[in-house]
CSV table of C-alpha atoms in Angstrom, one decimal:
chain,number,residue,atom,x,y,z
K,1027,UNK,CA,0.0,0.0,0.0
K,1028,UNK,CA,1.2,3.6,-0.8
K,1029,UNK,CA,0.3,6.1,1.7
K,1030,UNK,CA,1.1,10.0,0.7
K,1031,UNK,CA,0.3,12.5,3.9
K,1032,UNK,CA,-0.1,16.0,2.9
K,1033,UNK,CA,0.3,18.0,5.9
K,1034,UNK,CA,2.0,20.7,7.7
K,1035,UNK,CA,4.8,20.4,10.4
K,1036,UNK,CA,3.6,22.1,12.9
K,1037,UNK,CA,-0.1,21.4,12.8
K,1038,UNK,CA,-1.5,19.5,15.3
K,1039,UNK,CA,-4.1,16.9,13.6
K,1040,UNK,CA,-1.0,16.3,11.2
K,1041,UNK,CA,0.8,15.4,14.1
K,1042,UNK,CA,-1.6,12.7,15.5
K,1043,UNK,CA,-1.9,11.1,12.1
K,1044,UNK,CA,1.7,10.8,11.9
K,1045,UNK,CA,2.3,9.7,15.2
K,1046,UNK,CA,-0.3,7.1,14.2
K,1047,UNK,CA,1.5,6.0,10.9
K,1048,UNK,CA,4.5,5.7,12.9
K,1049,UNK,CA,3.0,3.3,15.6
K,1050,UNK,CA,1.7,1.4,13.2
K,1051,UNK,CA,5.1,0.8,11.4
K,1052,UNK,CA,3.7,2.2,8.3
K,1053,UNK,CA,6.1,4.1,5.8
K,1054,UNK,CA,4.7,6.7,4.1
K,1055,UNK,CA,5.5,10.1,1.6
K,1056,UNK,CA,5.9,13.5,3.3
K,1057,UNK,CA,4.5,16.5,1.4
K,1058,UNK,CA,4.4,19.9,3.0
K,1059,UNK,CA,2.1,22.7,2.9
K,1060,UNK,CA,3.1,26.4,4.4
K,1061,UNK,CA,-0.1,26.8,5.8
K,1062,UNK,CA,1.1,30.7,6.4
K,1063,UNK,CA,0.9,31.4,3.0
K,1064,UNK,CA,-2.2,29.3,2.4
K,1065,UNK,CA,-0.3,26.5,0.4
K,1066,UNK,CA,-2.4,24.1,1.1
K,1067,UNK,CA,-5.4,26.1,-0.5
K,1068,UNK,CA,-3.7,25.3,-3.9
K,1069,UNK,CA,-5.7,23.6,-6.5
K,1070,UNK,CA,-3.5,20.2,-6.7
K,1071,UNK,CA,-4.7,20.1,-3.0
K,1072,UNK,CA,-8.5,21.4,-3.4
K,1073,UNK,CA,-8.5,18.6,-5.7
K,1074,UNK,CA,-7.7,16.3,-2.7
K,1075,UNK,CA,-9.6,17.7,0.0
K,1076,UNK,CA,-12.1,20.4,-0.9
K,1077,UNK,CA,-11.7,21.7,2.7
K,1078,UNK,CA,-8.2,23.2,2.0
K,1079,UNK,CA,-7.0,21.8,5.1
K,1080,UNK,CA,-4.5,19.1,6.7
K,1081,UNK,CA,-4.3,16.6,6.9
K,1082,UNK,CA,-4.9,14.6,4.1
K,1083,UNK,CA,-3.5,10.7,3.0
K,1084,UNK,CA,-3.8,9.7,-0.2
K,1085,UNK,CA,-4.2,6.0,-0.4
K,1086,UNK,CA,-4.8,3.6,-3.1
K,1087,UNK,CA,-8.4,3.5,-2.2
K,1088,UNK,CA,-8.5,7.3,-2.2
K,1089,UNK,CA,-7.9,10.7,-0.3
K,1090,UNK,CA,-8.9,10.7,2.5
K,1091,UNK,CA,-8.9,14.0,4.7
K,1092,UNK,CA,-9.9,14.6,8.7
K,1093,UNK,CA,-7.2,13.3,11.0
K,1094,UNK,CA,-10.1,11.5,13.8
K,1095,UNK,CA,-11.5,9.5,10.6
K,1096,UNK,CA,-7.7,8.9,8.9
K,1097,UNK,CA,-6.5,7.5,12.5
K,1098,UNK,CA,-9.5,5.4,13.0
K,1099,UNK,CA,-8.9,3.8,9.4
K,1100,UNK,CA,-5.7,3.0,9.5
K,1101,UNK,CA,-6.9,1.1,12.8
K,1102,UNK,CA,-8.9,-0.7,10.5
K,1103,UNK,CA,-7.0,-1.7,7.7
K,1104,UNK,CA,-3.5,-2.1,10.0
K,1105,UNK,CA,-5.0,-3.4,13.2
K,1106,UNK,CA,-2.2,-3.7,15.1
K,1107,UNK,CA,-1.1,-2.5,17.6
K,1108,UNK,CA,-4.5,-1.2,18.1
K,1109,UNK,CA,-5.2,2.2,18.8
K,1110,UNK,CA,-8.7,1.6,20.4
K,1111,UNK,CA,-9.7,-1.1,22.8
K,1112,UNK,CA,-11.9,-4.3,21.9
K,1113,UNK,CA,-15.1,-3.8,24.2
K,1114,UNK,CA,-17.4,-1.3,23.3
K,1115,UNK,CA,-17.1,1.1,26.4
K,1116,UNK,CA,-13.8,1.2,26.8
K,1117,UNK,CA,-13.6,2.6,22.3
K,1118,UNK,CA,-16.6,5.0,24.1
K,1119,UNK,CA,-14.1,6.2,26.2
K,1120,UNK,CA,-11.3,6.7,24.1
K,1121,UNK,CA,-13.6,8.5,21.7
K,1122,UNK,CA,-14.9,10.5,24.4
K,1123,UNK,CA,-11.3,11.9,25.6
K,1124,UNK,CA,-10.1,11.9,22.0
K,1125,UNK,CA,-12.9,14.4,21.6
K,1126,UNK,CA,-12.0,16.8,24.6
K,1127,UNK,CA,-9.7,17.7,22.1
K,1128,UNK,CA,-9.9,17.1,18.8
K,1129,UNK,CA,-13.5,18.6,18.9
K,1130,UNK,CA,-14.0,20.9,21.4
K,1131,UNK,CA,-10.4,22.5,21.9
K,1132,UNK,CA,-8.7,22.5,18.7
K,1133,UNK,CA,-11.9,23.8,16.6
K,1134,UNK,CA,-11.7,27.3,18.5
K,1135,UNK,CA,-7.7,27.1,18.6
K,1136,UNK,CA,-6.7,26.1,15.2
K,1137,UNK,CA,-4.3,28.7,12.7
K,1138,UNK,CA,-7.7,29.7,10.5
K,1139,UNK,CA,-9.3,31.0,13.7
K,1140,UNK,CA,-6.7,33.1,14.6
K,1141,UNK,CA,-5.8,34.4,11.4
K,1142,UNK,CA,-10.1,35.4,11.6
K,1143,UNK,CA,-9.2,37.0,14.6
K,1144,UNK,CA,-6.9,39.0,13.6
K,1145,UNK,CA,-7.7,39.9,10.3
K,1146,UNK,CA,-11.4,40.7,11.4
K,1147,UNK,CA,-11.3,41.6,14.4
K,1148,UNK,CA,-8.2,43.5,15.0
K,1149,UNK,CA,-7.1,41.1,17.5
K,1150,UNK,CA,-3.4,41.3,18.3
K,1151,UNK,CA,-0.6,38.9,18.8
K,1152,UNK,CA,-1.1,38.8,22.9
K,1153,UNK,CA,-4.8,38.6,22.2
K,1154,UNK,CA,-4.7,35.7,20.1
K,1155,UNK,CA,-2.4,34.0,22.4
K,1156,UNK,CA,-4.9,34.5,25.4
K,1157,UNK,CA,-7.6,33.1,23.4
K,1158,UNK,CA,-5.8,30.4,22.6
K,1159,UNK,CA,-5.0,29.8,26.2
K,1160,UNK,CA,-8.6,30.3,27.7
K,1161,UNK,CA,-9.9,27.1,25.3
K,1162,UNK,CA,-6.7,25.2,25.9
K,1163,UNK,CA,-6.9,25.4,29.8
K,1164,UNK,CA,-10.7,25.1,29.6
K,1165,UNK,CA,-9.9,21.5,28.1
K,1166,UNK,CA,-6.8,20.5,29.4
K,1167,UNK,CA,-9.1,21.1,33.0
K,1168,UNK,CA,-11.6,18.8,31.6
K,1169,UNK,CA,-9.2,16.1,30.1
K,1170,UNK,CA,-6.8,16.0,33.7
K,1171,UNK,CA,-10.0,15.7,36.2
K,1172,UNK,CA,-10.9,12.7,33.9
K,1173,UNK,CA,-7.9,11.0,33.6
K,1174,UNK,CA,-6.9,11.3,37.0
K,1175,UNK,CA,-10.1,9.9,38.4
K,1176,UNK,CA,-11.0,7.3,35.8
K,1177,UNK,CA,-9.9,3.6,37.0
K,1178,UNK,CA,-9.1,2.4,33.1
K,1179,UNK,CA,-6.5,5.6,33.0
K,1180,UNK,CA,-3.2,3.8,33.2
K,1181,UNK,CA,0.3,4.6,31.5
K,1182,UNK,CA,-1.4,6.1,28.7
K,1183,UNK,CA,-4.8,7.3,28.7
K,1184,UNK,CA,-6.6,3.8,28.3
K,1185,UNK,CA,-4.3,1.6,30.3
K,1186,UNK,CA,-1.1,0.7,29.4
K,1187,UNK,CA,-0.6,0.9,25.5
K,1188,UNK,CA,-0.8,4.3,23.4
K,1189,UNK,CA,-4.1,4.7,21.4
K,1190,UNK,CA,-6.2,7.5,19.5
K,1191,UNK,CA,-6.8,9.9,22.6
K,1192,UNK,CA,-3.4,9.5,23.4
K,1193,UNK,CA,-2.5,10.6,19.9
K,1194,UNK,CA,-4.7,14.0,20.4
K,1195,UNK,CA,-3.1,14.7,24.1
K,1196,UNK,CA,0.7,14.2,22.5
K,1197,UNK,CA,-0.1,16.6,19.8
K,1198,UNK,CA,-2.3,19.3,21.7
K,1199,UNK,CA,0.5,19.1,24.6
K,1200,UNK,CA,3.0,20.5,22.0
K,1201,UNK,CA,0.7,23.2,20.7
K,1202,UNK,CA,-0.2,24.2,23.4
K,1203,UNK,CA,3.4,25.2,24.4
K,1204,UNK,CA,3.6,27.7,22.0
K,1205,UNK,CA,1.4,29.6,23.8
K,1206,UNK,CA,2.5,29.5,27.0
K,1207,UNK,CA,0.0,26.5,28.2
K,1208,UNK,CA,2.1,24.8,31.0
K,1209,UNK,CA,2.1,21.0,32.3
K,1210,UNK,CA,1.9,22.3,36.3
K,1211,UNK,CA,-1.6,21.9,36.5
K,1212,UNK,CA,-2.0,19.0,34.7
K,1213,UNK,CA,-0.3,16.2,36.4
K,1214,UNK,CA,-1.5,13.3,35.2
K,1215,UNK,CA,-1.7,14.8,31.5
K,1216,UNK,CA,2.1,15.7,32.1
K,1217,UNK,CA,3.2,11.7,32.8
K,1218,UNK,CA,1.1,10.6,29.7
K,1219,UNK,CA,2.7,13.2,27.4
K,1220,UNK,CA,6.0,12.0,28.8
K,1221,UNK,CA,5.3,8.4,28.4
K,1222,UNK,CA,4.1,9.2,24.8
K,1223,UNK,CA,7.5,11.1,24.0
K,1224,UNK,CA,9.3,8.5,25.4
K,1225,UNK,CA,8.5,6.2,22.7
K,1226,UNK,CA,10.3,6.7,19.0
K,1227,UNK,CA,7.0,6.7,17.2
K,1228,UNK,CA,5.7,9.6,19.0
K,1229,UNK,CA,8.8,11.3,18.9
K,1230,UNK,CA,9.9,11.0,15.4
K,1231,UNK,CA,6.0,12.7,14.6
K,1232,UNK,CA,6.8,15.8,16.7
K,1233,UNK,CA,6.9,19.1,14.6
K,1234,UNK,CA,10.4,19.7,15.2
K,1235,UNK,CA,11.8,16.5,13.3
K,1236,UNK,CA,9.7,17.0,10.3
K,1237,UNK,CA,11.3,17.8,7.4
K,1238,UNK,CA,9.4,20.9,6.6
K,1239,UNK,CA,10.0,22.1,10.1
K,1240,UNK,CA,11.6,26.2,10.5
């Protein structure tokens, strides 16, 4: 199988997909977008995925964009190591964390936001980054009262191997550095994110060893 990811160093959902190729030991091609000068809105790309966004895998079934529906595919087709449990609760769950940030946090948080912000609104540099920080915080809160009360919390989020809603924590945990969101409060999010880095798979996906990274 030939798998192409179009994405962008630095953004997040890229980042869980390719921490996600690289768990499953799947190789893969690399092409970059500049998403600050709105590469990816290209016509060989629009072509792709119509949304203009990353990121995207091109498979030999198809493209395929939106990293939530990519990650649970490969899962699928690749099924080990799996990234979601076998019951039907414990996939709920996962799905349910995963969510905390892949839908409620990065939504608000991602690049075409705060360009709207700015470009709209007037919002500066020190505003965008305190908008950023009141969603962040508002789900990191969420995701660490969860995970440190939740008996199937374990190593990783969902016991003791690496799966999707560790994929979103490992990638929003990075992003969230860059503006100023801190680990102190968030204990138990702090020892997953450093049991995720501590694996190669995760760290070989983080934006600074990506080819395109600056």
């Amino acid at each position: 199988m030939t798998l192409v990811l179009h994405n962008y160093f630095r953004s997040s959902t890229s980042t869980r997909v390719r921490a996600a190729l690289n768990l499953k030991g799947l190789a893969y091609d690399y092409v970059s977008y500049a998403l600050l000068k709105d590469e990816q809105r290209g016509a060989a790309h629009l072509a792709l995925n119509p949304q203009g966004l990353v990121p995207t895998l091109v498979t030999d079934d198809g493209a395929l964009p939106q990293s939530l529906a990519i990650i649970e595919w490969l899962d699928e087709v690749h099924p080990e190591p799996p990234l979601l449990p076998a019951d039907a609760w414990g996939r709920a769950r996962v799905r349910s964390l995963s969510h905390i940030i892949a839908l409620d946090v990065h939504p608000v948080n991602n690049l075409r936001i705060l360009k709207h912000l700015e470009t709209e609104y007037g919002v500066d540099a020190d505003g965008k980054a305190a908008w950023f920080r009141k969603w962040a915080q508002a789900g990191m809160q969420s995701l660490e009262a969860r995970l440190s009360s939740e008996a199937e919390t374990g190593t990783f989020c969902h016991g003791d191997t690496p799966g999707l809603a560790d994929l979103c924590l490992f990638a929003q945990v990075l992003n969230n550095g860059r503006f100023g969101v801190g680990l102190d409060a968030y204990p138990t999010i702090a020892r997953i994110h450093a049991a995720c880095m501590a694996l190669p798979a995760f760290e070989r996906a983080a934006p600074v060893n990506q080819p395109d990274a600056t």
